[in-house]
Coordinates of C-alpha atoms in Angstrom, one line a residue:
M1452 CA 119.5 123.3 87.6
H1453 CA 120.0 119.7 88.4
H1454 CA 120.3 117.0 85.8
C1455 CA 119.3 113.3 86.0
N1456 CA 121.6 110.6 84.6
S1457 CA 119.8 108.4 82.1
S1458 CA 122.2 105.5 82.3
G1459 CA 119.5 103.3 84.0
A1460 CA 116.8 104.0 81.5
A1461 CA 115.2 101.0 79.9
P1462 CA 113.9 100.7 76.4
L1463 CA 110.3 101.4 77.3
S1464 CA 111.2 104.5 79.3
P1465 CA 111.4 108.0 77.8
F1466 CA 115.2 107.9 78.6
S1467 CA 116.7 111.2 79.8
N1468 CA 114.6 114.0 78.4
D1469 CA 113.1 114.5 81.9
S1470 CA 116.3 116.0 83.3
Q1471 CA 114.7 119.5 83.6
W1472 CA 111.9 118.5 85.9
E1473 CA 113.4 119.4 89.2
G1474 CA 112.5 122.9 90.4
Q1475 CA 109.9 123.6 87.8
P1476 CA 106.2 123.6 88.8
T1477 CA 104.9 123.3 85.2
S1478 CA 105.8 121.6 82.0
P1479 CA 108.9 123.2 80.5
S1480 CA 108.8 124.6 77.0
L1481 CA 110.3 122.9 74.0
A1482 CA 113.1 125.6 74.0
D1483 CA 114.0 124.7 77.6
S1484 CA 114.1 121.0 76.6
E1485 CA 116.5 121.8 73.8
N1486 CA 118.7 123.8 76.2
V1487 CA 118.9 121.0 78.7
T1488 CA 119.6 118.5 76.0
S1489 CA 122.5 120.5 74.7
E1490 CA 124.0 120.6 78.2
R1491 CA 124.3 116.9 78.7
P1492 CA 126.2 114.3 76.6
I1493 CA 124.2 113.8 73.4
L1494 CA 124.9 110.1 73.1
S1495 CA 124.3 109.2 76.8
G1496 CA 120.6 108.4 76.2
P1497 CA 120.9 106.4 73.0
I1498 CA 123.9 104.4 74.3
A1499 CA 122.2 103.6 77.6
A1500 CA 119.0 102.6 75.7
M1501 CA 120.9 100.4 73.2
L1502 CA 122.8 98.6 76.0
S1503 CA 119.6 98.0 78.0
M1504 CA 117.8 96.8 74.9
T1505 CA 120.7 94.4 74.0
L1506 CA 120.7 93.1 77.5
G1507 CA 117.0 92.4 77.4
I1508 CA 117.1 90.7 74.0
L1509 CA 120.1 88.4 74.9
S1510 CA 118.5 87.5 78.3
N1511 CA 115.2 86.5 76.8
I1512 CA 116.9 84.5 74.0
V1513 CA 119.0 82.6 76.5
A1514 CA 116.0 81.9 78.7
L1515 CA 114.0 80.6 75.7
F1516 CA 116.8 78.2 74.9
I1517 CA 116.9 76.9 78.4
L1518 CA 113.1 76.5 78.6
A1519 CA 112.9 74.8 75.2
N1520 CA 115.5 72.3 76.2
A1521 CA 113.9 71.6 79.6
Y1522 CA 110.5 71.2 77.8
A1523 CA 111.8 68.2 75.8
R1524 CA 113.1 66.5 79.0
L1525 CA 110.6 67.0 81.7
R1526 CA 107.7 64.8 82.6
R1527 CA 104.3 65.5 81.1
R1528 CA 102.8 67.1 84.2
S1529 CA 105.5 69.8 84.1
K1530 CA 105.1 70.7 80.5
A1531 CA 102.1 73.0 81.2
F1532 CA 104.3 75.1 83.5
L1533 CA 107.1 75.3 80.9
L1534 CA 104.7 76.2 78.2
F1535 CA 103.4 79.1 80.3
A1536 CA 107.0 80.1 81.1
S1537 CA 108.2 80.0 77.5
S1538 CA 105.2 82.1 76.5
L1539 CA 106.0 84.6 79.2
V1540 CA 109.6 84.9 78.1
A1541 CA 108.6 85.2 74.4
T1542 CA 106.0 87.8 75.2
D1543 CA 108.6 89.8 77.2
F1544 CA 111.0 89.5 74.3
V1545 CA 108.5 91.0 71.8
G1546 CA 107.3 93.5 74.3
H1547 CA 110.9 94.6 74.8
V1548 CA 111.7 95.1 71.1
I1549 CA 108.5 96.7 69.6
P1550 CA 107.8 99.5 72.1
G1551 CA 111.5 100.0 72.7
S1552 CA 112.1 100.6 69.0
I1553 CA 109.3 103.1 68.8
V1554 CA 110.5 105.0 71.9
M1555 CA 114.0 105.0 70.6
R1556 CA 112.7 106.5 67.3
L1557 CA 110.8 109.2 69.1
Y1558 CA 113.7 110.0 71.4
L1559 CA 116.2 110.4 68.5
S1560 CA 113.7 112.6 66.7
G1561 CA 113.5 115.0 69.6
G1562 CA 110.1 114.0 70.9
V1563 CA 106.7 115.5 70.3
P1564 CA 106.2 119.2 71.4
S1565 CA 104.1 119.6 74.5
E1566 CA 101.3 121.4 72.6
E1567 CA 100.7 118.3 70.6
Y1568 CA 100.5 115.8 73.4
N1569 CA 96.7 115.4 73.1
Q1570 CA 96.8 115.1 69.3
A1571 CA 97.5 111.4 69.4
D1572 CA 98.5 110.0 66.0
P1573 CA 98.4 106.4 64.9
L1574 CA 101.9 105.8 66.1
C1575 CA 100.9 107.0 69.6
Q1576 CA 97.9 104.8 69.6
F1577 CA 100.0 101.8 68.6
L1578 CA 102.6 102.5 71.2
G1579 CA 100.1 103.1 74.0
G1580 CA 98.2 99.9 73.1
S1581 CA 101.5 97.9 73.0
M1582 CA 102.5 99.1 76.5
V1583 CA 99.1 98.1 77.9
F1584 CA 99.1 94.7 76.1
F1585 CA 102.7 93.8 77.0
G1586 CA 102.2 95.1 80.5
L1587 CA 99.1 93.0 81.2
C1588 CA 100.3 89.8 79.5
P1589 CA 103.2 89.1 82.0
L1590 CA 100.9 89.8 84.9
F1591 CA 98.2 87.5 83.6
L1592 CA 100.7 84.8 82.7
G1593 CA 102.4 84.9 86.1
C1594 CA 99.0 84.6 87.8
A1595 CA 98.0 81.6 85.5
M1596 CA 101.4 79.9 86.2
A1597 CA 100.9 80.3 90.0
A1598 CA 97.4 78.9 89.8
E1599 CA 98.6 75.9 87.7
R1600 CA 101.4 75.1 90.1
C1601 CA 99.1 75.5 93.1
L1602 CA 96.8 72.9 91.7
G1603 CA 99.7 70.6 90.8
V1604 CA 101.1 70.7 94.3
T1605 CA 97.9 70.5 96.3
K1606 CA 95.8 68.3 94.0
P1607 CA 98.2 66.3 91.7
L1608 CA 95.5 63.8 90.6
L1609 CA 93.1 66.5 89.7
H1610 CA 95.9 68.4 87.9
A1611 CA 96.8 65.4 85.9
S1612 CA 93.2 65.0 84.7
L1613 CA 92.5 68.7 84.0
V1614 CA 95.7 70.2 82.8
T1615 CA 96.6 69.1 79.3
T1616 CA 98.8 70.6 76.6
T1617 CA 95.7 71.5 74.6
R1618 CA 94.0 73.2 77.5
T1619 CA 97.2 75.1 78.3
K1620 CA 97.5 76.4 74.8
L1621 CA 93.8 77.4 74.9
S1622 CA 94.4 79.3 78.2
L1623 CA 97.4 81.1 76.6
S1624 CA 95.2 82.2 73.7
V1625 CA 92.5 83.5 76.1
I1626 CA 95.1 85.4 78.1
W1627 CA 96.6 87.1 75.0
L1628 CA 93.1 87.8 73.6
A1629 CA 91.9 89.3 76.9
A1630 CA 95.0 91.6 77.1
L1631 CA 94.5 92.6 73.4
C1632 CA 90.8 93.5 74.0
I1633 CA 91.7 95.7 76.9
A1634 CA 94.5 97.4 74.9
L1635 CA 92.0 98.1 72.1
L1636 CA 89.4 99.8 74.3
P1637 CA 90.4 103.3 73.2
C1638 CA 89.5 102.4 69.7
F1639 CA 85.9 102.3 71.0
Q1640 CA 86.2 105.6 72.8
L1641 CA 86.6 103.8 76.1
G1642 CA 89.6 105.7 77.3
S1643 CA 92.4 107.3 75.3
Y1644 CA 96.2 107.2 74.7
T1645 CA 98.2 110.4 74.7
Y1646 CA 101.8 111.4 74.5
Q1647 CA 103.4 111.6 77.9
Y1648 CA 106.0 114.1 79.1
P1649 CA 108.6 114.6 77.6
G1650 CA 106.9 113.6 74.4
T1651 CA 108.8 110.3 73.8
W1652 CA 106.2 107.7 74.9
C1653 CA 102.5 107.2 75.0
F1654 CA 100.2 105.7 77.6
I1655 CA 96.7 106.0 79.1
K1656 CA 95.7 109.6 79.7
V1657 CA 96.1 110.2 83.4
L1658 CA 97.0 113.9 83.5
E1659 CA 95.0 117.0 82.4
D1660 CA 91.6 116.9 80.8
T1661 CA 90.8 113.4 82.0
E1662 CA 87.2 112.1 81.6
K1663 CA 85.2 109.4 83.2
A1664 CA 86.2 107.0 80.4
D1665 CA 89.9 107.6 81.2
V1666 CA 89.3 107.0 84.9
A1667 CA 87.5 103.8 84.1
F1668 CA 90.3 102.6 81.8
V1669 CA 93.0 103.3 84.3
M1670 CA 91.0 101.5 87.0
L1671 CA 90.5 98.5 84.8
F1672 CA 94.2 98.4 83.8
S1673 CA 95.6 98.9 87.3
G1674 CA 92.8 96.8 89.0
L1675 CA 93.5 93.8 86.8
G1676 CA 97.2 94.1 87.3
L1677 CA 97.1 94.4 91.0
T1678 CA 94.5 91.5 91.2
S1679 CA 96.8 89.3 89.2
L1680 CA 99.7 90.0 91.6
A1681 CA 97.4 89.3 94.6
V1682 CA 96.2 86.0 93.2
A1683 CA 99.7 84.9 92.4
L1684 CA 100.8 85.8 95.9
V1685 CA 98.0 83.7 97.4
C1686 CA 98.6 80.7 95.1
N1687 CA 102.4 80.7 95.6
T1688 CA 101.9 81.0 99.4
I1689 CA 99.7 77.9 99.4
S1690 CA 102.1 76.0 97.2
G1691 CA 105.0 76.9 99.4
L1692 CA 103.3 75.9 102.6
T1693 CA 102.2 72.6 101.1
L1694 CA 105.7 71.8 100.1
V1695 CA 107.1 72.8 103.5
L1696 CA 104.6 70.5 105.2
A1697 CA 105.5 67.7 102.9
R1698 CA 109.2 68.2 103.8
I1699 CA 108.4 68.2 107.5
R1700 CA 106.6 64.8 107.2
K1701 CA 109.9 63.4 105.9
K1702 CA 108.6 61.4 102.9
P1703 CA 110.8 58.7 101.5
C1704 CA 113.5 59.8 99.1
N1705 CA 111.7 58.6 96.0
R1706 CA 108.7 60.7 97.0
R1707 CA 110.8 63.7 97.8
S1708 CA 112.4 63.6 94.4
A1709 CA 109.1 64.5 92.9
R1710 CA 108.5 67.2 95.5
S1711 CA 111.9 68.7 94.8
H1712 CA 110.9 69.2 91.2
D1713 CA 107.8 71.1 92.4
I1714 CA 110.0 73.1 94.8
E1715 CA 112.2 74.2 91.8
M1716 CA 109.1 75.5 89.9
V1717 CA 107.6 77.2 92.9
V1718 CA 110.9 79.0 93.6
Q1719 CA 110.9 80.3 90.0
L1720 CA 107.3 81.4 90.4
V1721 CA 108.2 83.3 93.6
G1722 CA 111.0 85.0 91.7
I1723 CA 108.6 86.0 88.9
M1724 CA 106.1 87.3 91.5
V1725 CA 108.6 89.3 93.4
T1726 CA 110.0 90.8 90.2
S1727 CA 106.5 91.7 88.9
C1728 CA 105.5 93.2 92.2
I1729 CA 108.6 95.4 92.4
C1730 CA 108.5 96.5 88.8
W1731 CA 104.8 97.0 88.2
S1732 CA 103.2 97.9 91.5
P1733 CA 104.6 101.5 91.4
L1734 CA 103.1 102.3 88.0
L1735 CA 99.8 100.6 88.7
I1736 CA 99.4 102.5 92.0
I1737 CA 100.7 105.8 90.8
G1738 CA 98.4 105.6 87.7
L1739 CA 95.3 105.2 90.0
I1740 CA 96.3 108.0 92.3
T1741 CA 97.2 110.4 89.4
V1742 CA 94.1 109.9 87.4
K1743 CA 91.9 110.3 90.5
Q1744 CA 93.6 113.6 91.4
S1745 CA 93.5 114.8 87.8
Y1746 CA 89.8 114.0 87.4
E1747 CA 89.0 115.8 90.7
G1748 CA 91.1 118.8 89.5
S1749 CA 93.2 118.7 92.7
I1750 CA 96.6 118.3 91.2
G1751 CA 97.3 122.0 91.0
D1752 CA 101.0 122.9 91.5
D1753 CA 101.9 119.2 91.9
L1754 CA 101.6 118.5 88.2
A1755 CA 105.4 118.3 87.8
T1756 CA 105.6 115.9 90.7
Y1757 CA 103.0 113.6 89.2
K1758 CA 104.8 113.7 85.8
T1759 CA 108.0 112.7 87.6
L1760 CA 106.2 109.8 89.3
M1761 CA 104.7 108.5 86.1
I1762 CA 107.9 108.5 84.2
M1763 CA 109.8 106.8 87.0
G1764 CA 107.0 104.2 87.3
V1765 CA 107.2 103.3 83.6
R1766 CA 111.0 103.1 83.8
I1767 CA 110.8 100.6 86.7
A1768 CA 108.0 98.6 84.9
S1769 CA 110.2 98.4 81.8
W1770 CA 112.8 96.5 83.7
N1771 CA 110.4 93.6 84.3
Q1772 CA 111.0 92.3 80.8
I1773 CA 114.8 92.3 81.4
L1774 CA 114.6 90.6 84.9
D1775 CA 112.0 87.9 84.1
P1776 CA 114.3 85.7 82.0
W1777 CA 117.0 85.8 84.7
V1778 CA 114.6 84.0 87.0
Y1779 CA 114.9 81.0 84.7
I1780 CA 118.6 81.4 84.0
L1781 CA 119.6 81.6 87.7
L1782 CA 116.9 79.7 89.6
R1783 CA 117.6 76.3 88.1
R1784 CA 118.6 73.1 89.8
S1785 CA 122.1 73.1 88.4
V1786 CA 122.8 76.7 89.4
L1787 CA 121.3 76.2 92.9
Q1788 CA 123.3 73.0 93.3
K1789 CA 126.5 74.8 92.6
I1790 CA 125.7 77.7 94.9
Y1791 CA 124.9 75.1 97.6
L1792 CA 128.2 73.4 97.0
I1793 CA 130.1 76.6 97.3
T1794 CA 128.5 77.6 100.6
K1795 CA 128.4 74.1 102.2
R1796 CA 131.0 71.4 102.8
P1797 CA 130.9 68.4 100.5
T1798 CA 129.9 66.2 103.4
D1799 CA 127.0 68.4 104.2
F1800 CA 125.9 68.3 100.5
K1801 CA 125.7 64.5 100.6
E1802 CA 123.3 64.6 103.4
S1803 CA 121.0 67.3 101.8
T1804 CA 117.8 66.9 99.9
F1805 CA 119.6 67.8 96.7
R1806 CA 120.7 64.2 96.4
C1807 CA 117.1 63.2 95.9
W1808 CA 116.5 65.6 93.0
E1809 CA 116.0 63.7 89.8
I1810 CA 118.7 63.9 87.2
H1811 CA 116.2 65.0 84.6
S1812 CA 114.3 67.4 86.8
F1813 CA 116.1 70.3 85.1
P1814 CA 119.0 69.8 82.7
S1815 CA 122.3 70.2 84.6
S1816 CA 125.0 72.5 83.2
E1817 CA 127.4 69.5 83.1
K1818 CA 125.2 67.6 80.7
N1819 CA 123.5 70.3 78.9
P1820 CA 125.4 72.7 76.6
V1821 CA 122.5 75.2 76.5
S1822 CA 122.5 75.5 80.3
R1823 CA 126.2 76.3 80.2
I1824 CA 125.2 79.7 78.6

């Protein structure tokens, strides 16, 4: 029997109780789980989970400090972007702590027996709703940020007249409310949350005894997530091409300084989009395929494989909340400048477009103690 190492498990993942999957066509019994658990280091799962949770919390806190400091310094037309970015990091922080704490509690208690998976209690309902809410919010926010930057780059005058702090806050409220409404659909019998193997996490029912409402719920969740990623991809592509064309036209330096500020934000958006695509696409696609096969009754002997795919998908998705803040920590002007200085000669640096970047475009690490973190 092969064992999986849980050192890479994230707080939202069910950690390492899935080590007995390989070579078993059906769900193992609780006794088998206990045997496997006793054969691996007892503290490996909790230690890995705590380290991952600590990393996520510290990363989000540092990113929030950086964004808060930048918000106070940037020009008015950039504050909408920073408000979206700060909200994204804050949402990731809360979504990292709340579901992760519940999963940790379930894991340390040994998980729920397989025969009780479909008897979802209030804790499971809350955990499932939290995972849907904190899963959709970053995708919606990334899409909104990409659309806002696309408008700012392609139509700056229209952006200045339409995008205000008040409207940005209203948009954030609508995004959070929309994600909350979707997460609460099972309360109205439109879908359901159940414990997932190995009984340490809850999510939308996609395996065994699925009904039309479950299929519709998964299609809504995955469809909105994939649509958000697609819209973000289109908007970021348009923004990037617009900035490249502006650079080819060789505007005067005082015009390029404003463009360089947009370049910095678009680079960060691309980082967010790539991170979200890598982390969330597997779970969104696997969920659609699994619920379709389950509803049609064609899973058969592949049940263990689909369980493996689901738990790997949620593990990868959980890392989105850890990686997002590093986009703002690493993809800043001061950091990019230093990287450029290391890779290029000082004379080359003087001739580069970095000299046109405004001093206040993003606080540099030399002048800003927060960025030094």
